[in-house]
mmCIF file of C-alpha atoms and ligand atoms in Angstrom:
data_model
loop_
_atom_site.group_PDB
_atom_site.id
_atom_site.type_symbol
_atom_site.label_atom_id
_atom_site.label_comp_id
_atom_site.label_asym_id
_atom_site.label_seq_id
_atom_site.Cartn_x
_atom_site.Cartn_y
_atom_site.Cartn_z
ATOM 1 C CA MET A 142 9.670 -1.947 14.484
ATOM 2 C CA GLN A 143 9.039 -5.526 12.828
ATOM 3 C CA THR A 144 10.630 -5.492 9.902
ATOM 4 C CA LEU A 145 9.834 -7.975 6.645
ATOM 5 C CA THR A 146 12.720 -9.021 4.339
ATOM 6 C CA LEU A 147 11.642 -8.527 0.483
ATOM 7 C CA ASN A 148 12.834 -11.431 -1.821
ATOM 8 C CA ASN A 149 15.882 -9.044 -2.800
ATOM 9 C CA GLY A 150 17.033 -9.054 0.577
ATOM 10 C CA VAL A 151 15.831 -5.165 1.791
ATOM 11 C CA GLU A 152 14.536 -5.007 4.579
ATOM 12 C CA MET A 153 11.069 -2.961 5.111
ATOM 13 C CA PRO A 154 9.190 -1.771 8.042
ATOM 14 C CA ALA A 155 6.209 -4.283 8.322
ATOM 15 C CA LEU A 156 3.948 -1.101 9.103
ATOM 16 C CA GLY A 157 4.130 2.058 7.454
ATOM 17 C CA LEU A 158 2.146 5.600 7.071
ATOM 18 C CA GLY A 159 -0.385 5.635 4.027
ATOM 19 C CA VAL A 160 -1.163 8.843 2.729
ATOM 20 C CA PHE A 161 -3.875 8.529 -0.073
ATOM 21 C CA GLN A 162 -6.823 11.200 0.559
ATOM 22 C CA THR A 163 -4.103 13.144 2.913
ATOM 23 C CA PRO A 164 -4.718 16.653 1.202
ATOM 24 C CA PRO A 165 -1.338 17.951 0.483
ATOM 25 C CA ASP A 166 -1.872 20.988 3.279
ATOM 26 C CA GLU A 167 -1.916 18.069 6.226
ATOM 27 C CA THR A 168 0.741 15.998 4.701
ATOM 28 C CA ARG A 169 3.513 17.452 6.184
ATOM 29 C CA ALA A 170 2.063 17.214 9.713
ATOM 30 C CA ALA A 171 0.881 13.761 9.300
ATOM 31 C CA VAL A 172 4.220 12.287 8.272
ATOM 32 C CA GLU A 173 5.762 14.455 11.020
ATOM 33 C CA ALA A 174 3.926 13.098 13.915
ATOM 34 C CA ALA A 175 4.044 9.907 12.306
ATOM 35 C CA LEU A 176 8.051 9.804 12.095
ATOM 36 C CA ASP A 177 7.936 11.318 15.803
ATOM 37 C CA LEU A 178 5.853 8.172 16.717
ATOM 38 C CA GLY A 179 8.516 6.007 15.394
ATOM 39 C CA TYR A 180 6.961 5.315 11.897
ATOM 40 C CA ARG A 181 9.778 4.511 9.610
ATOM 41 C CA HIS A 182 8.009 3.604 6.488
ATOM 42 C CA ILE A 183 5.625 6.077 4.308
ATOM 43 C CA GLY A 184 3.891 4.747 1.533
ATOM 44 C CA THR A 185 2.591 7.467 -1.143
ATOM 45 C CA ALA A 186 2.085 7.463 -4.862
ATOM 46 C CA ALA A 187 2.351 9.971 -7.680
ATOM 47 C CA ALA A 188 -1.294 9.849 -7.825
ATOM 48 C CA TYR A 189 -1.793 11.425 -4.581
ATOM 49 C CA SER A 190 -0.411 14.813 -5.655
ATOM 50 C CA ASN A 191 1.643 15.050 -1.939
ATOM 51 C CA GLU A 192 5.063 13.179 -2.699
ATOM 52 C CA ARG A 193 6.717 16.773 -2.163
ATOM 53 C CA GLU A 194 5.039 17.211 1.198
ATOM 54 C CA VAL A 195 5.815 14.063 1.987
ATOM 55 C CA GLY A 196 9.798 14.726 1.302
ATOM 56 C CA GLN A 197 9.267 18.085 3.160
ATOM 57 C CA ALA A 198 8.415 16.395 6.351
ATOM 58 C CA ILE A 199 11.033 13.619 6.121
ATOM 59 C CA ARG A 200 13.444 16.551 5.596
ATOM 60 C CA ASP A 201 12.064 18.376 8.349
ATOM 61 C CA SER A 202 11.822 15.310 10.986
ATOM 62 C CA GLY A 203 15.268 15.007 12.220
ATOM 63 C CA VAL A 204 15.289 11.625 11.187
ATOM 64 C CA SER A 205 17.903 10.522 8.874
ATOM 65 C CA ARG A 206 17.112 9.369 5.403
ATOM 66 C CA ASP A 207 18.699 6.292 5.547
ATOM 67 C CA GLU A 208 16.521 5.175 8.224
ATOM 68 C CA ILE A 209 13.318 6.031 6.589
ATOM 69 C CA PHE A 210 11.712 3.438 3.854
ATOM 70 C CA ILE A 211 10.118 5.588 1.133
ATOM 71 C CA GLU A 212 7.273 3.936 -1.117
ATOM 72 C CA THR A 213 5.751 5.697 -4.309
ATOM 73 C CA LYS A 214 3.869 4.399 -6.980
ATOM 74 C CA ILE A 215 4.018 5.155 -10.489
ATOM 75 C CA TRP A 216 0.569 6.457 -12.014
ATOM 76 C CA ILE A 217 -0.861 4.368 -15.411
ATOM 77 C CA SER A 218 -0.694 7.591 -17.270
ATOM 78 C CA ASP A 219 2.880 7.437 -17.009
ATOM 79 C CA TYR A 220 3.173 3.753 -18.177
ATOM 80 C CA GLY A 221 5.391 2.714 -21.091
ATOM 81 C CA TYR A 222 9.076 2.289 -20.856
ATOM 82 C CA ASP A 223 10.781 5.966 -21.011
ATOM 83 C CA GLU A 224 7.579 7.211 -19.739
ATOM 84 C CA THR A 225 7.791 5.445 -16.345
ATOM 85 C CA LEU A 226 11.844 6.107 -16.484
ATOM 86 C CA HIS A 227 10.745 9.949 -16.322
ATOM 87 C CA GLY A 228 7.875 8.748 -13.823
ATOM 88 C CA CYS A 229 10.522 7.685 -11.358
ATOM 89 C CA ASP A 230 12.356 10.954 -12.029
ATOM 90 C CA LYS A 231 9.567 13.067 -11.500
ATOM 91 C CA SER A 232 8.199 10.971 -7.918
ATOM 92 C CA ALA A 233 12.244 11.422 -6.780
ATOM 93 C CA ALA A 234 12.483 14.901 -7.450
ATOM 94 C CA LYS A 235 9.360 15.654 -5.546
ATOM 95 C CA LEU A 236 10.226 13.386 -2.604
ATOM 96 C CA GLY A 237 13.749 15.041 -2.967
ATOM 97 C CA VAL A 238 15.442 12.150 -2.946
ATOM 98 C CA ASP A 239 18.374 10.020 -4.712
ATOM 99 C CA GLN A 240 17.106 6.896 -4.393
ATOM 100 C CA ILE A 241 13.364 5.527 -3.812
ATOM 101 C CA ASP A 242 13.207 2.505 -1.159
ATOM 102 C CA LEU A 243 10.084 0.413 -3.214
ATOM 103 C CA LEU A 244 8.698 1.970 -6.336
ATOM 104 C CA ILE A 245 5.702 0.094 -7.449
ATOM 105 C CA LEU A 246 3.017 -0.065 -10.617
ATOM 106 C CA HIS A 247 0.061 1.397 -9.002
ATOM 107 C CA GLN A 248 -2.673 -0.837 -11.325
ATOM 108 C CA ALA A 249 -2.683 -3.100 -14.427
ATOM 109 C CA LEU A 250 -3.707 -2.031 -17.441
ATOM 110 C CA PRO A 251 -5.200 -5.116 -18.698
ATOM 111 C CA SER A 252 -6.518 -3.352 -21.871
ATOM 112 C CA ASP A 253 -3.083 -2.301 -22.856
ATOM 113 C CA PHE A 254 -0.630 -5.233 -21.172
ATOM 114 C CA ASP A 255 2.373 -4.216 -23.278
ATOM 115 C CA LYS A 256 2.186 -1.089 -22.053
ATOM 116 C CA THR A 257 1.923 -2.289 -18.252
ATOM 117 C CA LEU A 258 5.181 -4.390 -19.145
ATOM 118 C CA ALA A 259 7.165 -1.837 -20.694
ATOM 119 C CA ALA A 260 6.657 -0.109 -17.451
ATOM 120 C CA TYR A 261 7.512 -3.090 -15.146
ATOM 121 C CA ARG A 262 10.912 -3.286 -17.511
ATOM 122 C CA ALA A 263 11.479 0.053 -16.732
ATOM 123 C CA LEU A 264 11.562 -0.498 -12.992
ATOM 124 C CA GLU A 265 13.791 -3.178 -13.730
ATOM 125 C CA GLU A 266 16.198 -0.939 -15.468
ATOM 126 C CA LEU A 267 15.556 1.805 -12.407
ATOM 127 C CA LEU A 268 16.478 -1.106 -10.166
ATOM 128 C CA ALA A 269 19.892 -2.438 -11.829
ATOM 129 C CA ASP A 270 20.847 1.085 -11.961
ATOM 130 C CA GLY A 271 20.359 1.759 -8.170
ATOM 131 C CA LYS A 272 17.630 4.408 -8.562
ATOM 132 C CA VAL A 273 15.324 2.496 -6.372
ATOM 133 C CA ARG A 274 16.232 -0.724 -3.815
ATOM 134 C CA ALA A 275 13.069 -2.697 -4.519
ATOM 135 C CA ILE A 276 10.173 -3.037 -7.168
ATOM 136 C CA GLY A 277 6.632 -4.008 -7.180
ATOM 137 C CA VAL A 278 3.240 -4.068 -8.308
ATOM 138 C CA SER A 279 0.037 -3.035 -6.882
ATOM 139 C CA ASN A 280 -3.566 -4.502 -7.455
ATOM 140 C CA PHE A 281 -2.100 -7.022 -9.813
ATOM 141 C CA MET A 282 -4.569 -10.114 -9.669
ATOM 142 C CA VAL A 283 -3.081 -13.860 -10.543
ATOM 143 C CA ASP A 284 -3.708 -13.588 -14.443
ATOM 144 C CA HIS A 285 -1.604 -10.381 -14.451
ATOM 145 C CA LEU A 286 0.721 -11.961 -12.492
ATOM 146 C CA THR A 287 1.126 -14.998 -14.372
ATOM 147 C CA THR A 288 2.018 -12.855 -17.535
ATOM 148 C CA LEU A 289 4.348 -10.444 -15.814
ATOM 149 C CA LEU A 290 6.104 -13.482 -14.487
ATOM 150 C CA ASP A 291 6.507 -14.865 -17.734
ATOM 151 C CA ALA A 292 7.306 -11.797 -19.797
ATOM 152 C CA THR A 293 10.125 -10.258 -17.434
ATOM 153 C CA SER A 294 13.106 -11.143 -15.021
ATOM 154 C CA VAL A 295 12.182 -9.751 -11.789
ATOM 155 C CA VAL A 296 9.838 -11.228 -9.462
ATOM 156 C CA PRO A 297 7.994 -8.034 -7.875
ATOM 157 C CA ALA A 298 9.166 -7.742 -4.143
ATOM 158 C CA VAL A 299 5.577 -6.413 -3.147
ATOM 159 C CA ASN A 300 1.873 -6.706 -4.389
ATOM 160 C CA GLN A 301 -0.092 -3.770 -2.770
ATOM 161 C CA LEU A 302 -3.693 -5.112 -2.617
ATOM 162 C CA GLU A 303 -7.044 -4.417 -0.874
ATOM 163 C CA ILE A 304 -7.032 -6.750 1.967
ATOM 164 C CA HIS A 305 -9.173 -6.400 5.125
ATOM 165 C CA PRO A 306 -11.335 -9.252 6.739
ATOM 166 C CA TYR A 307 -14.524 -8.329 4.122
ATOM 167 C CA PHE A 308 -12.385 -8.630 1.344
ATOM 168 C CA GLN A 309 -9.229 -10.841 1.491
ATOM 169 C CA GLN A 310 -8.067 -11.971 -2.073
ATOM 170 C CA ARG A 311 -7.095 -15.389 -0.677
ATOM 171 C CA ALA A 312 -6.269 -16.699 -4.209
ATOM 172 C CA VAL A 313 -4.004 -13.374 -4.807
ATOM 173 C CA LEU A 314 -2.690 -14.033 -1.305
ATOM 174 C CA ASP A 315 -1.737 -17.684 -2.164
ATOM 175 C CA PHE A 316 -0.292 -16.802 -5.376
ATOM 176 C CA ASP A 317 1.892 -13.877 -4.299
ATOM 177 C CA ASP A 318 3.167 -16.455 -1.325
ATOM 178 C CA GLN A 319 4.086 -19.110 -3.673
ATOM 179 C CA HIS A 320 6.371 -16.581 -5.760
ATOM 180 C CA HIS A 321 7.877 -14.799 -2.685
ATOM 181 C CA ILE A 322 5.927 -11.463 -3.302
ATOM 182 C CA LEU A 323 5.448 -9.687 0.074
ATOM 183 C CA ASN A 324 1.362 -9.022 0.144
ATOM 184 C CA GLN A 325 0.984 -5.525 1.432
ATOM 185 C CA ALA A 326 -2.769 -4.352 2.420
ATOM 186 C CA TRP A 327 -4.274 -1.319 1.521
ATOM 187 C CA SER A 328 -7.235 -0.300 3.361
ATOM 188 C CA PRO A 329 -5.853 -2.821 6.290
ATOM 189 C CA ILE A 330 -8.444 -1.138 8.739
ATOM 190 C CA GLY A 331 -10.971 -1.145 6.127
ATOM 191 C CA GLY A 332 -10.994 2.416 5.203
ATOM 192 C CA ILE A 333 -12.790 1.724 1.673
ATOM 193 C CA THR A 334 -15.692 0.102 3.775
ATOM 194 C CA PHE A 335 -16.551 3.167 5.385
ATOM 195 C CA TYR A 336 -14.843 6.179 4.049
ATOM 196 C CA PRO A 337 -17.282 9.160 2.759
ATOM 197 C CA GLY A 338 -18.654 8.627 -1.206
ATOM 198 C CA TYR A 339 -17.713 5.268 -1.856
ATOM 199 C CA GLY A 340 -21.283 4.104 -1.618
ATOM 200 C CA GLU A 341 -23.857 4.799 1.443
ATOM 201 C CA ASP A 342 -24.633 0.854 1.753
ATOM 202 C CA ARG A 343 -21.237 0.188 3.159
ATOM 203 C CA LYS A 344 -21.017 -1.629 6.154
ATOM 204 C CA SER A 345 -17.790 -0.820 7.995
ATOM 205 C CA VAL A 346 -15.747 -3.583 9.001
ATOM 206 C CA LEU A 347 -14.252 -1.542 11.757
ATOM 207 C CA THR A 348 -17.493 -2.007 13.864
ATOM 208 C CA ASP A 349 -18.453 -5.299 12.671
ATOM 209 C CA PRO A 350 -19.530 -7.209 15.825
ATOM 210 C CA ALA A 351 -16.590 -9.905 15.474
ATOM 211 C CA VAL A 352 -14.110 -7.282 15.215
ATOM 212 C CA THR A 353 -15.392 -5.117 18.370
ATOM 213 C CA ARG A 354 -15.833 -8.248 20.672
ATOM 214 C CA ILE A 355 -12.096 -9.210 20.003
ATOM 215 C CA ALA A 356 -10.885 -5.709 20.435
ATOM 216 C CA LYS A 357 -12.956 -5.710 23.746
ATOM 217 C CA ALA A 358 -11.166 -8.956 24.878
ATOM 218 C CA HIS A 359 -7.813 -7.160 24.731
ATOM 219 C CA LEU A 360 -8.749 -3.906 25.801
ATOM 220 C CA LYS A 361 -7.488 -2.560 22.219
ATOM 221 C CA SER A 362 -9.176 -0.560 19.386
ATOM 222 C CA PRO A 363 -10.850 -2.416 16.393
ATOM 223 C CA ALA A 364 -7.918 -0.745 13.907
ATOM 224 C CA GLN A 365 -5.281 -2.221 16.258
ATOM 225 C CA VAL A 366 -7.068 -5.721 16.086
ATOM 226 C CA LEU A 367 -7.469 -5.413 12.009
ATOM 227 C CA LEU A 368 -3.748 -4.496 12.117
ATOM 228 C CA ARG A 369 -2.701 -7.475 14.253
ATOM 229 C CA TRP A 370 -4.706 -9.630 11.998
ATOM 230 C CA GLY A 371 -2.810 -8.307 8.962
ATOM 231 C CA LEU A 372 0.828 -8.315 10.596
ATOM 232 C CA GLN A 373 0.394 -12.033 12.157
ATOM 233 C CA GLN A 374 -0.415 -13.349 8.952
ATOM 234 C CA GLY A 375 2.887 -11.917 7.610
ATOM 235 C CA ARG A 376 1.319 -8.844 5.371
ATOM 236 C CA SER A 377 2.680 -5.474 5.601
ATOM 237 C CA VAL A 378 0.082 -2.837 6.591
ATOM 238 C CA ILE A 379 0.223 1.112 5.565
ATOM 239 C CA PRO A 380 -2.743 2.559 7.764
ATOM 240 C CA LYS A 381 -3.815 6.057 6.441
ATOM 241 C CA SER A 382 -4.646 8.681 9.335
ATOM 242 C CA THR A 383 -4.105 12.644 9.229
ATOM 243 C CA LYS A 384 -4.858 12.692 13.343
ATOM 244 C CA ARG A 385 -2.224 12.194 15.883
ATOM 245 C CA THR A 386 -3.964 10.374 18.012
ATOM 246 C CA ARG A 387 -4.956 7.350 15.626
ATOM 247 C CA ILE A 388 -1.500 7.764 14.204
ATOM 248 C CA ALA A 389 -0.079 6.662 17.409
ATOM 249 C CA GLU A 390 -2.876 4.325 17.988
ATOM 250 C CA ASN A 391 -2.299 2.453 15.032
ATOM 251 C CA ILE A 392 1.395 2.063 15.362
ATOM 252 C CA GLY A 393 0.763 0.661 19.293
ATOM 253 C CA VAL A 394 -0.095 -2.975 17.664
ATOM 254 C CA PHE A 395 3.260 -4.408 18.691
ATOM 255 C CA GLY A 396 2.655 -5.367 22.153
ATOM 256 C CA PHE A 397 0.123 -8.042 21.823
ATOM 257 C CA GLU A 398 -1.463 -10.890 19.554
ATOM 258 C CA VAL A 399 -5.030 -11.832 18.897
ATOM 259 C CA THR A 400 -5.299 -15.833 19.058
ATOM 260 C CA ALA A 401 -5.565 -18.411 16.157
ATOM 261 C CA ASP A 402 -9.294 -18.646 16.929
ATOM 262 C CA GLU A 403 -9.585 -14.819 16.896
ATOM 263 C CA LEU A 404 -7.759 -15.053 13.237
ATOM 264 C CA THR A 405 -10.062 -17.705 12.078
ATOM 265 C CA ALA A 406 -13.179 -15.616 13.320
ATOM 266 C CA LEU A 407 -11.749 -12.704 11.224
ATOM 267 C CA ASP A 408 -10.953 -14.543 8.204
ATOM 268 C CA ALA A 409 -14.644 -15.782 8.331
ATOM 269 C CA LEU A 410 -15.893 -12.414 7.882
ATOM 270 C CA GLU A 411 -15.334 -12.386 3.977
ATOM 271 C CA THR A 412 -18.031 -11.488 1.756
ATOM 272 C CA GLY A 413 -16.590 -11.338 -1.677
ATOM 273 C CA ARG A 414 -17.461 -8.012 -1.978
ATOM 274 C CA ARG A 415 -14.425 -5.376 -3.333
ATOM 275 C CA GLY A 416 -14.381 -1.942 -2.638
ATOM 276 C CA GLY A 417 -12.269 -0.378 -4.752
ATOM 277 C CA PRO A 418 -12.331 -0.526 -8.673
ATOM 278 C CA ASP A 419 -12.289 -3.500 -10.369
ATOM 279 C CA PRO A 420 -8.506 -4.313 -11.642
ATOM 280 C CA GLU A 421 -10.039 -5.631 -14.579
ATOM 281 C CA ASN A 422 -11.626 -1.914 -15.462
ATOM 282 C CA VAL A 423 -8.809 -0.085 -15.056
ATOM 283 C CA THR A 424 -8.218 1.955 -18.330
ATOM 284 C CA LEU A 425 -6.447 5.019 -19.476
ATOM 285 C CA THR A 426 -9.794 6.417 -20.540
ATOM 286 C CA ALA A 427 -11.295 6.156 -17.070
ATOM 287 C CA TYR A 428 -8.426 6.545 -14.947
ATOM 288 C CA GLY A 429 -6.104 8.410 -16.960
ATOM 289 C CA ARG A 430 -4.762 11.696 -15.635
ATOM 290 C CA VAL A 431 -1.303 13.727 -16.150
ATOM 291 C CA ILE A 432 0.986 13.481 -13.412
ATOM 292 C CA PRO A 433 2.753 17.092 -13.401
ATOM 293 C CA GLU A 434 6.465 17.363 -13.619
ATOM 294 C CA ALA A 435 8.494 18.114 -10.782
HETATM 295 P P1 NDP B 725 -7.178 2.467 6.421
HETATM 296 O O1 NDP B 725 -7.782 1.113 6.183
HETATM 297 O O2 NDP B 725 -6.050 2.966 6.334
HETATM 298 O O3 NDP B 725 -8.385 3.579 6.637
HETATM 299 C C1 NDP B 725 -7.879 5.102 6.484
HETATM 300 C C2 NDP B 725 -9.252 5.498 6.746
HETATM 301 O O4 NDP B 725 -9.708 5.269 8.436
HETATM 302 C C3 NDP B 725 -9.760 7.200 7.183
HETATM 303 O O5 NDP B 725 -10.918 7.557 7.151
HETATM 304 C C4 NDP B 725 -8.964 7.473 8.594
HETATM 305 O O6 NDP B 725 -9.822 8.818 8.999
HETATM 306 C C5 NDP B 725 -9.832 6.301 9.613
HETATM 307 N N1 NDP B 725 -8.412 5.596 10.542
HETATM 308 C C6 NDP B 725 -7.387 5.847 10.387
HETATM 309 N N2 NDP B 725 -7.070 5.122 11.712
HETATM 310 C C7 NDP B 725 -8.375 5.049 12.326
HETATM 311 C C8 NDP B 725 -8.299 4.310 13.795
HETATM 312 N N3 NDP B 725 -7.302 4.022 14.475
HETATM 313 N N4 NDP B 725 -9.928 4.467 14.309
HETATM 314 C C9 NDP B 725 -10.691 4.628 13.166
HETATM 315 N N5 NDP B 725 -10.445 5.173 12.065
HETATM 316 C C10 NDP B 725 -9.442 5.621 11.405
HETATM 317 O O7 NDP B 725 -7.746 2.848 4.411
HETATM 318 P P2 NDP B 725 -7.010 3.409 3.085
HETATM 319 O O8 NDP B 725 -7.951 3.259 2.097
HETATM 320 O O9 NDP B 725 -6.831 4.662 3.367
HETATM 321 O O10 NDP B 725 -6.005 2.780 2.732
HETATM 322 C C11 NDP B 725 -4.553 3.185 3.714
HETATM 323 C C12 NDP B 725 -3.250 2.919 2.292
HETATM 324 O O11 NDP B 725 -3.513 2.501 1.866
HETATM 325 C C13 NDP B 725 -3.694 4.488 1.696
HETATM 326 O O12 NDP B 725 -3.247 5.630 2.794
HETATM 327 C C14 NDP B 725 -2.545 4.154 0.386
HETATM 328 O O13 NDP B 725 -1.240 4.637 0.841
HETATM 329 C C15 NDP B 725 -3.087 2.787 0.174
HETATM 330 N N6 NDP B 725 -3.801 2.723 -0.977
HETATM 331 C C16 NDP B 725 -3.655 2.291 -1.944
HETATM 332 C C17 NDP B 725 -4.288 2.014 -2.690
HETATM 333 C C18 NDP B 725 -4.209 0.929 -4.420
HETATM 334 O O14 NDP B 725 -4.919 1.116 -5.166
HETATM 335 N N7 NDP B 725 -2.739 0.897 -4.026
HETATM 336 C C19 NDP B 725 -6.020 2.106 -2.682
HETATM 337 C C20 NDP B 725 -6.344 2.791 -1.486
HETATM 338 C C21 NDP B 725 -5.331 2.834 -0.573
HETATM 339 P P3 NDP B 725 -8.410 9.746 9.581
HETATM 340 O O15 NDP B 725 -7.493 10.400 8.639
HETATM 341 O O16 NDP B 725 -9.546 11.063 9.695
HETATM 342 O O17 NDP B 725 -8.295 9.211 10.919
#
């Protein structure tokens, strides 16, 4: 497994299993399949309600804890200094671990950025105390990052963002690169462009003719091509599946490369259309919900 070195020297497997929308009763099987197939990085979140099952699967897998990179996120309802410290305790207890490898803020709260900063300062404290090995953010735009960097001491190790060929967020990627913040792609195979309930007028990037043509040329699947596109540009990718065959397919991406021309053809698919919520519109009123105690 290829690894990426975070800005504090911590090594992270470049590809991990994502578990957003993986129901709790399917999470153990998915995570166990992934670990059996060679995954060593699992990406969850307090808001996904499946941290407990992720932890159980890790313990049941027979793979030793120190070989597995566990990433989770603090939800906005737990922002604030003391609240975020407690949010980390809740996640660690549900996961059943003493130390989380990467803990990130799930979203900025633009309407209450002081609370976001307080949450980030708690992450800094958790890092200093050794409760987490690295800290970061998710869905932070350039203005959020600029304010964060001005007001805090530790540069985030990771910014987890919606990144697939239809929505690439190049300005944020460039800013992150300049500041040694690793870009990690959510919906790396474009899940947000096709998963149900997010608008019937969407077009799946997996069936885009440019993607299927490149897949055919390499005798690979469209999902594998999109994962190569991310990995070859230095990004971390965390594809989600509950199906063992697809979990296997998604890690089968280390024996081939797409060409420079193919990368350019995939870059040219940008639509400017965001699939997920606009980070500017994330508020506690719209998205807040209680994260249960462990
Ligand atoms: P993905 O790009 O990983 O796509 C997942 C979808 O693709 C699912 O519907 C899955 O279905 C299907 N799928 C998986 N593998 C294949 C394959 N090989 N061929 C065809 N279809 C496939 O999208 P996600 O949005 O789930 O993103 C991945 C991870 O990113 C999440 O699990 C989560 O950890 C993170 N994320 C973070 C967000 C944030 O705000 N920070 C927001 C959204 C996601 P099935 O399970 O049935 O195989």
